[in-house]
Amino acid sequence: LGADVVAGTNPRSLTMAPSGRFVYVANIGSDDVTTFSVNPTTGALTEVGTEVASGADPFSLTLAPSGRFAYVANSSSDDVTSFSVDPTTGALTEVGSEVAAGTNPRSVTVDASGLFAHVANSVSNDVTTFSIDPNTGVVTSSIVPDFEAQSSYSISVIASDGTLTSTQAVTVSVADVAP
């Protein structure tokens, strides 16, 4: 231990696979991701294959809780790159195409269900939410529904104190709120 391993140019951030078997490094200077296997006894890293291209200036990356997919926030191309993860080798393969985020995305995280990714955008001062296809790992923009498409919606509200549960049907009416 104590020996450095070479990553790409200007490594910016890293994350470990949920299995603990692989580490992934976002290299902002070479626009790629380096994959390392982790020795379970010593913790030493060994590069796996070659770097995999991402968008411009990959700033951070994360893996889905399942470890099957990886996501990279690319700060200069203002998008997210999605990868599938080979469970045996840790190798990354791009799935789908880059999806637009806000301006200058800096961080990406995936919720515990693995169905949504959230990206923090530093220049546009917002967070972009994406849906994740659980079978392919492909991210798509979460579309805000047009609630004025109908005049009313029926929902069920469930309240529970841990012992007793009550369900109430509620109808919400929507009026045109445009100026």
PDB file of C-alpha atoms in Angstrom:
ATOM      1  CA  LEU A   1       0.000   0.000   0.000  1.00  0.00           C
ATOM      2  CA  GLY A   2       0.987   3.618  -0.264  1.00  0.00           C
ATOM      3  CA  ALA A   3       1.722   3.189  -3.976  1.00  0.00           C
ATOM      4  CA  ASP A   4      -0.077   5.536  -6.346  1.00  0.00           C
ATOM      5  CA  VAL A   5      -1.934   4.147  -9.349  1.00  0.00           C
ATOM      6  CA  VAL A   6      -2.282   6.104 -12.572  1.00  0.00           C
ATOM      7  CA  ALA A   7      -5.753   7.273 -13.567  1.00  0.00           C
ATOM      8  CA  GLY A   8      -6.675   9.553 -16.466  1.00  0.00           C
ATOM      9  CA  THR A   9      -5.753  13.227 -16.669  1.00  0.00           C
ATOM     10  CA  ASN A  10      -6.842  15.363 -13.709  1.00  0.00           C
ATOM     11  CA  PRO A  11      -8.909  12.815 -11.761  1.00  0.00           C
ATOM     12  CA  ARG A  12     -11.770  14.770 -10.144  1.00  0.00           C
ATOM     13  CA  SER A  13     -13.857  12.321  -8.116  1.00  0.00           C
ATOM     14  CA  LEU A  14     -14.256   8.633  -7.437  1.00  0.00           C
ATOM     15  CA  THR A  15     -16.814   6.197  -6.167  1.00  0.00           C
ATOM     16  CA  MET A  16     -16.807   2.574  -5.089  1.00  0.00           C
ATOM     17  CA  ALA A  17     -19.211  -0.049  -6.409  1.00  0.00           C
ATOM     18  CA  PRO A  18     -21.735  -1.266  -3.810  1.00  0.00           C
ATOM     19  CA  SER A  19     -20.038  -4.692  -3.990  1.00  0.00           C
ATOM     20  CA  GLY A  20     -16.717  -3.124  -2.928  1.00  0.00           C
ATOM     21  CA  ARG A  21     -15.002  -4.885  -5.842  1.00  0.00           C
ATOM     22  CA  PHE A  22     -14.455  -1.864  -8.130  1.00  0.00           C
ATOM     23  CA  VAL A  23     -13.555   1.841  -7.936  1.00  0.00           C
ATOM     24  CA  TYR A  24     -14.426   4.306 -10.701  1.00  0.00           C
ATOM     25  CA  VAL A  25     -12.598   7.623 -11.253  1.00  0.00           C
ATOM     26  CA  ALA A  26     -13.977  10.583 -13.232  1.00  0.00           C
ATOM     27  CA  ASN A  27     -11.071  12.222 -15.090  1.00  0.00           C
ATOM     28  CA  ILE A  28     -12.014  15.814 -15.878  1.00  0.00           C
ATOM     29  CA  GLY A  29      -8.888  16.501 -17.962  1.00  0.00           C
ATOM     30  CA  SER A  30      -9.187  13.507 -20.294  1.00  0.00           C
ATOM     31  CA  ASP A  31     -13.021  13.316 -20.470  1.00  0.00           C
ATOM     32  CA  ASP A  32     -13.166   9.694 -19.389  1.00  0.00           C
ATOM     33  CA  VAL A  33     -13.623   7.238 -16.529  1.00  0.00           C
ATOM     34  CA  THR A  34     -10.977   4.833 -15.212  1.00  0.00           C
ATOM     35  CA  THR A  35     -12.052   1.513 -13.673  1.00  0.00           C
ATOM     36  CA  PHE A  36     -10.020  -0.239 -10.976  1.00  0.00           C
ATOM     37  CA  SER A  37     -10.519  -3.595  -9.310  1.00  0.00           C
ATOM     38  CA  VAL A  38      -9.988  -3.628  -5.538  1.00  0.00           C
ATOM     39  CA  ASN A  39      -7.882  -6.309  -3.862  1.00  0.00           C
ATOM     40  CA  PRO A  40     -10.139  -7.481  -0.986  1.00  0.00           C
ATOM     41  CA  THR A  41      -7.163  -8.265   1.272  1.00  0.00           C
ATOM     42  CA  THR A  42      -4.914  -5.238   0.748  1.00  0.00           C
ATOM     43  CA  GLY A  43      -7.264  -2.643  -0.777  1.00  0.00           C
ATOM     44  CA  ALA A  44      -4.765  -2.150  -3.621  1.00  0.00           C
ATOM     45  CA  LEU A  45      -6.189  -0.908  -6.920  1.00  0.00           C
ATOM     46  CA  THR A  46      -5.487  -2.451 -10.332  1.00  0.00           C
ATOM     47  CA  GLU A  47      -6.691  -0.770 -13.515  1.00  0.00           C
ATOM     48  CA  VAL A  48      -9.275  -2.788 -15.438  1.00  0.00           C
ATOM     49  CA  GLY A  49      -9.126  -2.345 -19.225  1.00  0.00           C
ATOM     50  CA  THR A  50      -8.775   1.173 -20.604  1.00  0.00           C
ATOM     51  CA  GLU A  51     -10.497   4.451 -19.836  1.00  0.00           C
ATOM     52  CA  VAL A  52     -14.055   4.830 -21.140  1.00  0.00           C
ATOM     53  CA  ALA A  53     -15.111   8.112 -22.787  1.00  0.00           C
ATOM     54  CA  SER A  54     -17.746  10.283 -21.135  1.00  0.00           C
ATOM     55  CA  GLY A  55     -19.006  13.793 -21.894  1.00  0.00           C
ATOM     56  CA  ALA A  56     -16.895  16.940 -21.578  1.00  0.00           C
ATOM     57  CA  ASP A  57     -15.309  17.448 -18.141  1.00  0.00           C
ATOM     58  CA  PRO A  58     -16.780  14.594 -16.095  1.00  0.00           C
ATOM     59  CA  PHE A  59     -17.061  16.115 -12.628  1.00  0.00           C
ATOM     60  CA  SER A  60     -18.560  13.314 -10.575  1.00  0.00           C
ATOM     61  CA  LEU A  61     -20.024   9.869 -10.868  1.00  0.00           C
ATOM     62  CA  THR A  62     -22.167   7.462  -8.915  1.00  0.00           C
ATOM     63  CA  LEU A  63     -23.483   3.938  -9.177  1.00  0.00           C
ATOM     64  CA  ALA A  64     -27.048   2.743  -8.789  1.00  0.00           C
ATOM     65  CA  PRO A  65     -27.652   0.852  -5.523  1.00  0.00           C
ATOM     66  CA  SER A  66     -27.819  -2.390  -7.525  1.00  0.00           C
ATOM     67  CA  GLY A  67     -24.316  -1.744  -8.897  1.00  0.00           C
ATOM     68  CA  ARG A  68     -25.608  -2.508 -12.410  1.00  0.00           C
ATOM     69  CA  PHE A  69     -25.418   1.065 -13.739  1.00  0.00           C
ATOM     70  CA  ALA A  70     -23.144   4.107 -13.416  1.00  0.00           C
ATOM     71  CA  TYR A  71     -23.908   7.771 -14.086  1.00  0.00           C
ATOM     72  CA  VAL A  72     -21.476  10.626 -14.800  1.00  0.00           C
ATOM     73  CA  ALA A  73     -22.230  14.358 -14.471  1.00  0.00           C
ATOM     74  CA  ASN A  74     -20.346  16.153 -17.272  1.00  0.00           C
ATOM     75  CA  SER A  75     -19.801  19.775 -16.265  1.00  0.00           C
ATOM     76  CA  SER A  76     -18.851  21.360 -19.615  1.00  0.00           C
ATOM     77  CA  SER A  77     -21.223  19.464 -21.899  1.00  0.00           C
ATOM     78  CA  ASP A  78     -24.092  20.007 -19.410  1.00  0.00           C
ATOM     79  CA  ASP A  79     -25.257  16.406 -19.552  1.00  0.00           C
ATOM     80  CA  VAL A  80     -25.215  12.972 -17.932  1.00  0.00           C
ATOM     81  CA  THR A  81     -23.643   9.836 -19.407  1.00  0.00           C
ATOM     82  CA  SER A  82     -25.126   6.443 -18.471  1.00  0.00           C
ATOM     83  CA  PHE A  83     -23.211   3.160 -18.366  1.00  0.00           C
ATOM     84  CA  SER A  84     -24.013  -0.471 -17.696  1.00  0.00           C
ATOM     85  CA  VAL A  85     -21.552  -2.225 -15.374  1.00  0.00           C
ATOM     86  CA  ASP A  86     -20.240  -5.719 -16.089  1.00  0.00           C
ATOM     87  CA  PRO A  87     -20.686  -7.522 -12.730  1.00  0.00           C
ATOM     88  CA  THR A  88     -17.657  -9.757 -13.317  1.00  0.00           C
ATOM     89  CA  THR A  89     -15.063  -7.324 -14.676  1.00  0.00           C
ATOM     90  CA  GLY A  90     -16.493  -3.957 -13.605  1.00  0.00           C
ATOM     91  CA  ALA A  91     -16.151  -2.723 -17.195  1.00  0.00           C
ATOM     92  CA  LEU A  92     -18.396   0.158 -18.242  1.00  0.00           C
ATOM     93  CA  THR A  93     -20.414   0.231 -21.477  1.00  0.00           C
ATOM     94  CA  GLU A  94     -22.314   3.366 -22.449  1.00  0.00           C
ATOM     95  CA  VAL A  95     -26.093   2.880 -22.674  1.00  0.00           C
ATOM     96  CA  GLY A  96     -28.355   5.306 -24.471  1.00  0.00           C
ATOM     97  CA  SER A  97     -26.923   8.715 -25.237  1.00  0.00           C
ATOM     98  CA  GLU A  98     -26.026  11.711 -23.083  1.00  0.00           C
ATOM     99  CA  VAL A  99     -29.076  13.419 -21.592  1.00  0.00           C
ATOM    100  CA  ALA A 100     -29.167  17.189 -21.055  1.00  0.00           C
ATOM    101  CA  ALA A 101     -28.976  18.424 -17.458  1.00  0.00           C
ATOM    102  CA  GLY A 102     -28.887  22.006 -16.170  1.00  0.00           C
ATOM    103  CA  THR A 103     -25.892  24.290 -16.612  1.00  0.00           C
ATOM    104  CA  ASN A 104     -22.605  22.956 -15.205  1.00  0.00           C
ATOM    105  CA  PRO A 105     -23.719  19.737 -13.470  1.00  0.00           C
ATOM    106  CA  ARG A 106     -21.429  18.954 -10.543  1.00  0.00           C
ATOM    107  CA  SER A 107     -22.930  16.015  -8.699  1.00  0.00           C
ATOM    108  CA  VAL A 108     -25.173  13.064  -9.467  1.00  0.00           C
ATOM    109  CA  THR A 109     -26.907  10.646  -7.114  1.00  0.00           C
ATOM    110  CA  VAL A 110     -29.382   7.801  -7.515  1.00  0.00           C
ATOM    111  CA  ASP A 111     -32.244   7.208  -5.096  1.00  0.00           C
ATOM    112  CA  ALA A 112     -32.480   3.983  -3.073  1.00  0.00           C
ATOM    113  CA  SER A 113     -35.010   2.439  -5.484  1.00  0.00           C
ATOM    114  CA  GLY A 114     -32.660   2.956  -8.434  1.00  0.00           C
ATOM    115  CA  LEU A 115     -35.508   4.548 -10.397  1.00  0.00           C
ATOM    116  CA  PHE A 116     -34.454   8.213 -10.245  1.00  0.00           C
ATOM    117  CA  ALA A 117     -31.229  10.168 -10.649  1.00  0.00           C
ATOM    118  CA  HIS A 118     -30.782  13.710  -9.323  1.00  0.00           C
ATOM    119  CA  VAL A 119     -28.144  16.088 -10.678  1.00  0.00           C
ATOM    120  CA  ALA A 120     -26.993  19.308  -8.956  1.00  0.00           C
ATOM    121  CA  ASN A 121     -26.247  22.077 -11.474  1.00  0.00           C
ATOM    122  CA  SER A 122     -23.970  24.825 -10.128  1.00  0.00           C
ATOM    123  CA  VAL A 123     -24.495  27.611 -12.677  1.00  0.00           C
ATOM    124  CA  SER A 124     -28.230  27.224 -13.263  1.00  0.00           C
ATOM    125  CA  ASN A 125     -28.694  26.811  -9.479  1.00  0.00           C
ATOM    126  CA  ASP A 126     -31.084  23.902  -9.768  1.00  0.00           C
ATOM    127  CA  VAL A 127     -31.427  20.146  -9.559  1.00  0.00           C
ATOM    128  CA  THR A 128     -32.462  18.053 -12.564  1.00  0.00           C
ATOM    129  CA  THR A 129     -34.369  14.819 -11.953  1.00  0.00           C
ATOM    130  CA  PHE A 130     -34.250  11.904 -14.375  1.00  0.00           C
ATOM    131  CA  SER A 131     -36.173   8.651 -14.581  1.00  0.00           C
ATOM    132  CA  ILE A 132     -34.065   5.482 -14.856  1.00  0.00           C
ATOM    133  CA  ASP A 133     -35.183   2.447 -16.825  1.00  0.00           C
ATOM    134  CA  PRO A 134     -34.551  -0.384 -14.303  1.00  0.00           C
ATOM    135  CA  ASN A 135     -33.792  -2.892 -17.083  1.00  0.00           C
ATOM    136  CA  THR A 136     -31.404  -0.856 -19.247  1.00  0.00           C
ATOM    137  CA  GLY A 137     -30.157   1.903 -16.927  1.00  0.00           C
ATOM    138  CA  VAL A 138     -30.987   4.541 -19.536  1.00  0.00           C
ATOM    139  CA  VAL A 139     -31.946   7.917 -18.050  1.00  0.00           C
ATOM    140  CA  THR A 140     -34.668  10.121 -19.489  1.00  0.00           C
ATOM    141  CA  SER A 141     -35.868  13.558 -18.509  1.00  0.00           C
ATOM    142  CA  SER A 142     -38.678  13.490 -16.011  1.00  0.00           C
ATOM    143  CA  ILE A 143     -41.489  15.373 -17.698  1.00  0.00           C
ATOM    144  CA  VAL A 144     -43.643  17.633 -15.569  1.00  0.00           C
ATOM    145  CA  PRO A 145     -47.257  16.631 -16.205  1.00  0.00           C
ATOM    146  CA  ASP A 146     -49.758  19.151 -17.520  1.00  0.00           C
ATOM    147  CA  PHE A 147     -52.291  19.084 -14.685  1.00  0.00           C
ATOM    148  CA  GLU A 148     -54.621  21.369 -16.619  1.00  0.00           C
ATOM    149  CA  ALA A 149     -55.169  18.581 -19.172  1.00  0.00           C
ATOM    150  CA  GLN A 150     -58.114  17.414 -17.024  1.00  0.00           C
ATOM    151  CA  SER A 151     -60.544  19.400 -14.897  1.00  0.00           C
ATOM    152  CA  SER A 152     -60.265  17.072 -11.879  1.00  0.00           C
ATOM    153  CA  TYR A 153     -58.143  14.238 -10.449  1.00  0.00           C
ATOM    154  CA  SER A 154     -59.084  11.578  -7.926  1.00  0.00           C
ATOM    155  CA  ILE A 155     -56.484  10.497  -5.394  1.00  0.00           C
ATOM    156  CA  SER A 156     -56.457   8.329  -2.280  1.00  0.00           C
ATOM    157  CA  VAL A 157     -54.868   9.599   0.911  1.00  0.00           C
ATOM    158  CA  ILE A 158     -53.706   6.950   3.384  1.00  0.00           C
ATOM    159  CA  ALA A 159     -52.929   7.939   6.981  1.00  0.00           C
ATOM    160  CA  SER A 160     -51.437   5.577   9.534  1.00  0.00           C
ATOM    161  CA  ASP A 161     -50.122   5.838  13.084  1.00  0.00           C
ATOM    162  CA  GLY A 162     -48.405   2.457  12.790  1.00  0.00           C
ATOM    163  CA  THR A 163     -51.347   0.586  14.247  1.00  0.00           C
ATOM    164  CA  LEU A 164     -54.481   2.029  12.659  1.00  0.00           C
ATOM    165  CA  THR A 165     -54.837   2.982   8.984  1.00  0.00           C
ATOM    166  CA  SER A 166     -57.448   5.178   7.334  1.00  0.00           C
ATOM    167  CA  THR A 167     -58.010   5.784   3.618  1.00  0.00           C
ATOM    168  CA  GLN A 168     -59.872   8.793   2.234  1.00  0.00           C
ATOM    169  CA  ALA A 169     -60.775   9.433  -1.413  1.00  0.00           C
ATOM    170  CA  VAL A 170     -60.183  13.028  -2.476  1.00  0.00           C
ATOM    171  CA  THR A 171     -61.068  14.801  -5.725  1.00  0.00           C
ATOM    172  CA  VAL A 172     -58.932  17.777  -6.738  1.00  0.00           C
ATOM    173  CA  SER A 173     -60.390  20.272  -9.197  1.00  0.00           C
ATOM    174  CA  VAL A 174     -58.031  22.199 -11.460  1.00  0.00           C
ATOM    175  CA  ALA A 175     -58.837  25.609 -12.917  1.00  0.00           C
ATOM    176  CA  ASP A 176     -56.951  27.500 -15.607  1.00  0.00           C
ATOM    177  CA  VAL A 177     -54.348  29.548 -13.733  1.00  0.00           C
ATOM    178  CA  ALA A 178     -52.712  31.127 -16.765  1.00  0.00           C
ATOM    179  CA  PRO A 179     -52.586  34.949 -16.705  1.00  0.00           C
TER     180      PRO A 179
END
